[in-house]
């Protein structure tokens, strides 16, 4: 049935305008059902005959299209084959998305080749072309809402997202990184950890300040999000054996920051890292009240009590 193969709605600006979505992998029969139910094809036999005789029945491109009712079969078919009349789709990437998660979102929403996206996002030569001087684009792709065409090329999407990041991460912000004793890249690495840890806006600058305190004291960060990043079956609840993995991203074993960002942090986490709260906290544990907030401590003894209270409330002690 046509409902399976398409989404259709009228444009608010003109009742004669129709937006039709043709998904990847749709058969010609499904496409024809879609167009007929949208009121764009009145004679399905004539449309099928035209498509078959011109060899266009197997060349229709997936996408989201806007057409005017009354369009001729020839014009409609040509537009579908050439990909014309396509409209942009709204694609949103949540803060803290990894490259792989972004690739999955792009595949689901606009049919982008996820493998090609991931490959290019880790291709140093390509990254240099779009202004990224690193081995990976992780951390350089701004989570935001973008309007993209169905089947958009991975190169185009990566360039757009990195451009949006650069527009935000200005020289003035990079100077703030230096004030915290960080390079611009290190600030993004730390911001990605803050993004992975924080669940509330109020906690972000406090968590950033806490990690900076640990770095300045030569302490290991012991940040769970760095472990989640390297788990082949994550994210999931961490086990003690996970903390023993010999991996440079394991902040329970290695001091300092991991080699690269562990996700693509949003504006709020980057800002919190560059403008952290000033305090003496060195430890934190999640509260057991479902608020997403943390209990912060200055000493190991205080932290042990906070952990004990957490375990008691969640019933693990």
Short mmCIF file of C-alpha atoms in Angstrom, two decimals:
data_model
loop_
_atom_site.label_atom_id
_atom_site.label_comp_id
_atom_site.label_asym_id
_atom_site.label_seq_id
_atom_site.Cartn_x
_atom_site.Cartn_y
_atom_site.Cartn_z
CA UNK A 1 0.00 0.00 0.00
CA UNK A 2 1.09 3.58 -0.63
CA UNK A 3 0.99 4.54 3.05
CA UNK A 4 3.93 2.22 3.65
CA UNK A 5 6.18 3.93 1.11
CA UNK A 6 5.61 7.62 1.64
CA UNK A 7 4.78 10.60 3.75
CA UNK A 8 2.55 13.26 2.22
CA UNK A 9 1.15 16.57 3.35
CA UNK A 10 -0.08 19.79 1.80
CA UNK A 11 1.99 22.95 1.90
CA UNK A 12 0.48 25.58 4.19
CA UNK A 13 1.22 28.31 1.65
CA UNK A 14 -0.71 26.74 -1.24
CA UNK A 15 -3.31 23.96 -1.11
CA UNK A 16 -2.22 22.91 -4.62
CA UNK A 17 1.31 22.26 -3.36
CA UNK A 18 2.01 18.71 -2.21
CA UNK A 19 5.11 17.38 -0.46
CA UNK A 20 5.86 13.73 -1.10
CA UNK A 21 8.60 11.57 0.40
CA UNK A 22 10.03 8.73 -1.68
CA UNK A 23 12.16 6.50 0.58
CA UNK A 24 15.28 4.67 -0.52
CA UNK A 25 14.51 1.19 -1.83
CA UNK A 26 10.91 1.95 -2.82
CA UNK A 27 9.77 -0.06 -5.84
CA UNK A 28 8.25 1.65 -8.86
CA UNK A 29 4.85 0.23 -7.88
CA UNK A 30 5.15 1.79 -4.43
CA UNK A 31 6.22 5.12 -5.92
CA UNK A 32 3.26 5.04 -8.29
CA UNK A 33 0.89 4.31 -5.39
CA UNK A 34 2.37 7.27 -3.53
CA UNK A 35 1.96 9.66 -6.46
CA UNK A 36 -1.58 8.47 -7.19
CA UNK A 37 -2.74 8.86 -3.60
CA UNK A 38 -1.14 12.30 -3.50
CA UNK A 39 -3.30 13.35 -6.43
CA UNK A 40 -0.32 13.86 -8.72
CA UNK A 41 -1.09 10.99 -11.10
CA UNK A 42 -4.63 10.58 -12.40
CA UNK A 43 -3.95 7.82 -14.92
CA UNK A 44 -1.57 5.25 -13.43
CA UNK A 45 -1.52 3.15 -16.61
CA UNK A 46 -0.37 6.09 -18.70
CA UNK A 47 2.28 7.05 -16.14
CA UNK A 48 3.59 3.48 -15.94
CA UNK A 49 3.72 3.21 -19.74
CA UNK A 50 5.68 6.47 -19.98
CA UNK A 51 8.12 5.34 -17.29
CA UNK A 52 8.72 1.93 -18.86
CA UNK A 53 9.12 3.18 -22.43
CA UNK A 54 11.61 5.85 -21.35
CA UNK A 55 13.49 3.49 -19.04
CA UNK A 56 12.77 5.75 -16.09
CA UNK A 57 10.95 3.23 -13.93
CA UNK A 58 14.19 2.08 -12.31
CA UNK A 59 15.86 5.50 -12.07
CA UNK A 60 13.62 7.38 -9.65
CA UNK A 61 15.66 9.00 -6.90
CA UNK A 62 14.60 8.89 -3.27
CA UNK A 63 13.97 12.19 -1.60
CA UNK A 64 11.36 14.62 -0.34
CA UNK A 65 9.73 16.52 -3.20
CA UNK A 66 7.34 19.44 -3.57
CA UNK A 67 5.02 19.41 -6.59
CA UNK A 68 2.00 21.34 -7.80
CA UNK A 69 -1.13 19.33 -8.49
CA UNK A 70 -1.82 19.25 -12.22
CA UNK A 71 1.84 18.69 -13.17
CA UNK A 72 2.19 16.61 -16.34
CA UNK A 73 3.32 13.00 -16.20
CA UNK A 74 6.46 13.85 -18.19
CA UNK A 75 7.45 16.77 -15.94
CA UNK A 76 6.74 14.75 -12.80
CA UNK A 77 8.77 11.78 -14.01
CA UNK A 78 11.69 13.95 -15.12
CA UNK A 79 11.80 15.68 -11.75
CA UNK A 80 11.86 12.34 -9.91
CA UNK A 81 14.62 10.95 -12.13
CA UNK A 82 16.77 14.08 -11.92
CA UNK A 83 16.10 14.71 -8.24
CA UNK A 84 14.60 18.14 -8.92
CA UNK A 85 11.87 19.74 -6.82
CA UNK A 86 13.43 18.12 -3.76
CA UNK A 87 12.97 19.93 -0.45
CA UNK A 88 15.31 20.01 2.50
CA UNK A 89 14.60 17.92 5.59
CA UNK A 90 15.06 18.95 9.20
CA UNK A 91 17.78 16.84 10.84
CA UNK A 92 18.66 17.31 14.51
CA UNK A 93 21.81 16.01 16.19
CA UNK A 94 21.64 15.93 20.02
CA UNK A 95 24.51 17.41 22.02
CA UNK A 96 27.12 14.79 22.79
CA UNK A 97 26.47 12.73 19.67
CA UNK A 98 29.45 10.73 18.47
CA UNK A 99 30.40 10.53 14.81
CA UNK A 100 28.85 7.07 14.62
CA UNK A 101 25.59 8.24 16.14
CA UNK A 102 25.48 11.17 13.73
CA UNK A 103 26.04 8.76 10.85
CA UNK A 104 23.13 6.61 12.02
CA UNK A 105 20.86 9.67 12.28
CA UNK A 106 21.81 10.78 8.76
CA UNK A 107 21.11 7.34 7.33
CA UNK A 108 17.73 7.18 9.03
CA UNK A 109 16.62 10.71 8.21
CA UNK A 110 18.01 11.44 4.74
CA UNK A 111 19.57 8.23 3.44
CA UNK A 112 23.22 9.24 3.77
CA UNK A 113 25.75 6.40 3.47
CA UNK A 114 26.76 5.99 7.12
CA UNK A 115 29.95 4.04 6.35
CA UNK A 116 31.12 6.75 3.96
CA UNK A 117 30.33 9.44 6.54
CA UNK A 118 32.36 7.68 9.26
CA UNK A 119 35.22 6.99 6.87
CA UNK A 120 35.48 10.62 5.76
CA UNK A 121 35.16 11.85 9.34
CA UNK A 122 38.40 9.98 10.06
CA UNK A 123 40.24 10.81 6.83
CA UNK A 124 42.95 13.34 7.69
CA UNK A 125 43.42 14.51 4.08
CA UNK A 126 39.73 15.24 3.67
CA UNK A 127 39.52 16.87 7.09
CA UNK A 128 42.33 19.26 6.18
CA UNK A 129 40.28 20.36 3.16
CA UNK A 130 37.41 21.43 5.40
CA UNK A 131 39.61 23.15 7.96
CA UNK A 132 40.03 20.39 10.56
CA UNK A 133 43.64 19.85 11.59
CA UNK A 134 43.16 16.56 13.41
CA UNK A 135 43.00 12.83 12.78
CA UNK A 136 39.26 12.74 13.43
CA UNK A 137 36.32 15.11 13.16
CA UNK A 138 35.11 14.00 16.60
CA UNK A 139 34.58 17.19 18.57
CA UNK A 140 34.58 19.44 15.49
CA UNK A 141 31.00 18.77 14.36
CA UNK A 142 28.51 21.11 15.98
CA UNK A 143 25.37 19.37 17.27
CA UNK A 144 22.49 21.43 15.94
CA UNK A 145 19.46 21.34 13.67
CA UNK A 146 20.31 21.34 9.97
CA UNK A 147 18.17 21.40 6.85
CA UNK A 148 19.54 18.87 4.38
CA UNK A 149 18.49 17.21 1.16
CA UNK A 150 17.74 13.52 0.94
CA UNK A 151 20.88 11.67 -0.13
CA UNK A 152 23.12 14.64 0.66
CA UNK A 153 26.78 13.81 0.11
CA UNK A 154 28.72 13.02 3.32
CA UNK A 155 31.37 15.56 2.28
CA UNK A 156 28.76 18.31 2.15
CA UNK A 157 27.28 17.43 5.53
CA UNK A 158 30.66 17.26 7.24
CA UNK A 159 31.69 20.60 5.76
CA UNK A 160 28.44 22.22 6.96
CA UNK A 161 28.75 20.87 10.48
CA UNK A 162 32.42 21.81 10.85
CA UNK A 163 31.68 25.28 9.49
CA UNK A 164 28.96 25.72 12.11
CA UNK A 165 31.45 24.64 14.77
CA UNK A 166 34.08 27.13 13.61
CA UNK A 167 31.52 29.94 13.54
CA UNK A 168 30.96 29.31 17.25
CA UNK A 169 34.47 28.43 18.40
CA UNK A 170 36.03 31.79 17.67
CA UNK A 171 39.50 33.11 18.52
CA UNK A 172 38.02 34.89 21.53
CA UNK A 173 36.77 31.60 22.95
CA UNK A 174 40.11 29.94 22.22
CA UNK A 175 41.78 32.62 24.33
CA UNK A 176 39.57 31.54 27.23
CA UNK A 177 40.97 28.03 26.81
CA UNK A 178 44.49 29.37 27.33
CA UNK A 179 43.30 31.08 30.51
CA UNK A 180 42.39 27.63 31.84
CA UNK A 181 45.78 26.21 30.90
CA UNK A 182 44.38 24.33 27.92
CA UNK A 183 45.03 24.39 24.21
CA UNK A 184 41.95 25.02 22.03
CA UNK A 185 41.84 21.29 21.20
CA UNK A 186 42.26 20.20 24.81
CA UNK A 187 39.35 22.45 25.75
CA UNK A 188 37.12 20.60 23.28
CA UNK A 189 38.32 17.24 24.62
CA UNK A 190 37.42 18.30 28.15
CA UNK A 191 34.12 19.79 26.98
CA UNK A 192 33.21 16.43 25.44
CA UNK A 193 33.77 14.74 28.81
CA UNK A 194 31.66 17.40 30.53
CA UNK A 195 28.98 16.79 27.90
CA UNK A 196 29.05 13.08 28.59
CA UNK A 197 28.81 13.56 32.35
CA UNK A 198 26.45 16.51 32.87
CA UNK A 199 22.70 16.03 32.88
CA UNK A 200 21.67 19.50 34.04
CA UNK A 201 22.70 22.99 32.99
CA UNK A 202 23.63 23.95 36.52
CA UNK A 203 26.06 21.06 36.88
CA UNK A 204 28.04 21.78 33.70
CA UNK A 205 30.36 24.55 34.98
CA UNK A 206 30.78 22.76 38.31
CA UNK A 207 31.81 19.53 36.59
CA UNK A 208 34.16 21.44 34.30
CA UNK A 209 35.78 23.09 37.32
CA UNK A 210 36.08 19.73 39.08
CA UNK A 211 37.91 18.11 36.16
CA UNK A 212 40.20 21.12 35.85
CA UNK A 213 41.01 20.83 39.56
CA UNK A 214 41.95 17.17 39.10
CA UNK A 215 44.08 17.92 36.05
CA UNK A 216 45.98 20.66 37.90
CA UNK A 217 46.66 18.31 40.81
CA UNK A 218 47.91 15.55 38.54
CA UNK A 219 44.99 13.30 39.44
CA UNK A 220 43.37 10.87 37.04
CA UNK A 221 40.05 12.17 35.74
CA UNK A 222 38.27 8.85 36.39
CA UNK A 223 35.45 9.92 34.08
CA UNK A 224 32.95 7.21 33.17
CA UNK A 225 32.13 8.71 29.73
CA UNK A 226 35.69 8.02 28.56
CA UNK A 227 35.12 4.32 29.26
CA UNK A 228 31.74 4.31 27.52
CA UNK A 229 33.44 5.69 24.41
CA UNK A 230 35.64 2.62 23.99
CA UNK A 231 33.13 -0.08 24.93
CA UNK A 232 32.31 -2.24 21.89
CA UNK A 233 28.87 -2.97 23.38
CA UNK A 234 28.22 0.39 25.03
CA UNK A 235 26.73 2.48 26.30
CA UNK A 236 25.83 0.29 29.26
CA UNK A 237 26.35 0.00 32.99
CA UNK A 238 30.08 -0.09 33.72
CA UNK A 239 31.70 -3.08 35.38
CA UNK A 240 34.86 -3.08 37.48
CA UNK A 241 36.69 -4.96 34.73
CA UNK A 242 35.90 -2.11 32.31
CA UNK A 243 37.95 0.24 34.45
CA UNK A 244 40.99 -1.99 33.97
CA UNK A 245 41.10 -1.80 30.17
CA UNK A 246 44.51 -0.82 28.86
CA UNK A 247 43.42 1.95 26.54
CA UNK A 248 44.58 5.59 26.34
CA UNK A 249 40.93 6.66 26.59
CA UNK A 250 40.63 4.92 29.96
CA UNK A 251 40.84 7.86 32.35
CA UNK A 252 40.85 5.45 35.30
CA UNK A 253 44.27 4.14 34.21
CA UNK A 254 45.86 7.09 32.46
CA UNK A 255 46.37 10.62 33.73
CA UNK A 256 45.48 13.64 31.68
CA UNK A 257 43.02 13.94 28.84
CA UNK A 258 42.20 11.22 26.31
CA UNK A 259 43.77 11.53 22.83
CA UNK A 260 40.67 13.03 21.19
CA UNK A 261 37.20 14.27 22.11
CA UNK A 262 34.82 11.43 22.98
CA UNK A 263 31.80 13.05 21.35
CA UNK A 264 30.75 16.32 19.76
CA UNK A 265 29.93 18.67 22.63
CA UNK A 266 27.30 21.35 22.35
CA UNK A 267 27.67 25.07 22.92
CA UNK A 268 26.67 24.88 26.59
CA UNK A 269 29.35 22.35 27.53
CA UNK A 270 32.04 24.18 25.58
CA UNK A 271 31.10 27.44 27.28
CA UNK A 272 31.04 25.76 30.71
CA UNK A 273 34.53 24.38 30.12
CA UNK A 274 35.88 27.78 29.10
CA UNK A 275 34.07 29.54 31.96
CA UNK A 276 34.09 26.94 34.74
CA UNK A 277 32.84 27.42 38.27
CA UNK A 278 35.56 28.20 40.80
CA UNK A 279 35.55 25.76 43.74
CA UNK A 280 37.60 23.08 45.53
CA UNK A 281 35.60 20.02 44.47
CA UNK A 282 37.53 16.94 43.36
CA UNK A 283 34.89 14.21 43.46
CA UNK A 284 31.30 13.68 42.41
CA UNK A 285 28.63 11.02 42.34
CA UNK A 286 25.16 11.10 40.80
CA UNK A 287 22.26 11.81 43.11
CA UNK A 288 19.77 8.98 43.52
CA UNK A 289 16.71 11.20 43.24
CA UNK A 290 16.40 11.10 39.46
CA UNK A 291 17.20 14.80 39.12
CA UNK A 292 20.30 14.18 37.01
CA UNK A 293 22.31 16.30 39.43
CA UNK A 294 25.50 15.31 41.23
CA UNK A 295 26.74 15.46 44.80
CA UNK A 296 30.15 17.14 44.85
CA UNK A 297 32.86 16.57 47.45
CA UNK A 298 36.19 18.12 48.36
CA UNK A 299 37.82 15.12 50.05
CA UNK A 300 37.95 11.39 49.55
CA UNK A 301 36.21 10.87 52.89
CA UNK A 302 33.31 13.14 51.90
CA UNK A 303 33.05 11.32 48.60
CA UNK A 304 32.92 7.91 50.27
CA UNK A 305 29.99 9.07 52.38
CA UNK A 306 28.21 10.42 49.29
CA UNK A 307 28.75 7.14 47.46
CA UNK A 308 27.51 5.21 50.48
CA UNK A 309 24.34 7.31 50.58
CA UNK A 310 23.82 6.83 46.84
CA UNK A 311 24.13 3.04 47.11
CA UNK A 312 21.78 2.95 50.06
CA UNK A 313 19.12 4.90 48.18
CA UNK A 314 19.34 2.79 45.03
CA UNK A 315 19.42 -0.42 47.06
CA UNK A 316 22.88 -1.67 46.12
CA UNK A 317 24.24 -1.77 49.64
#
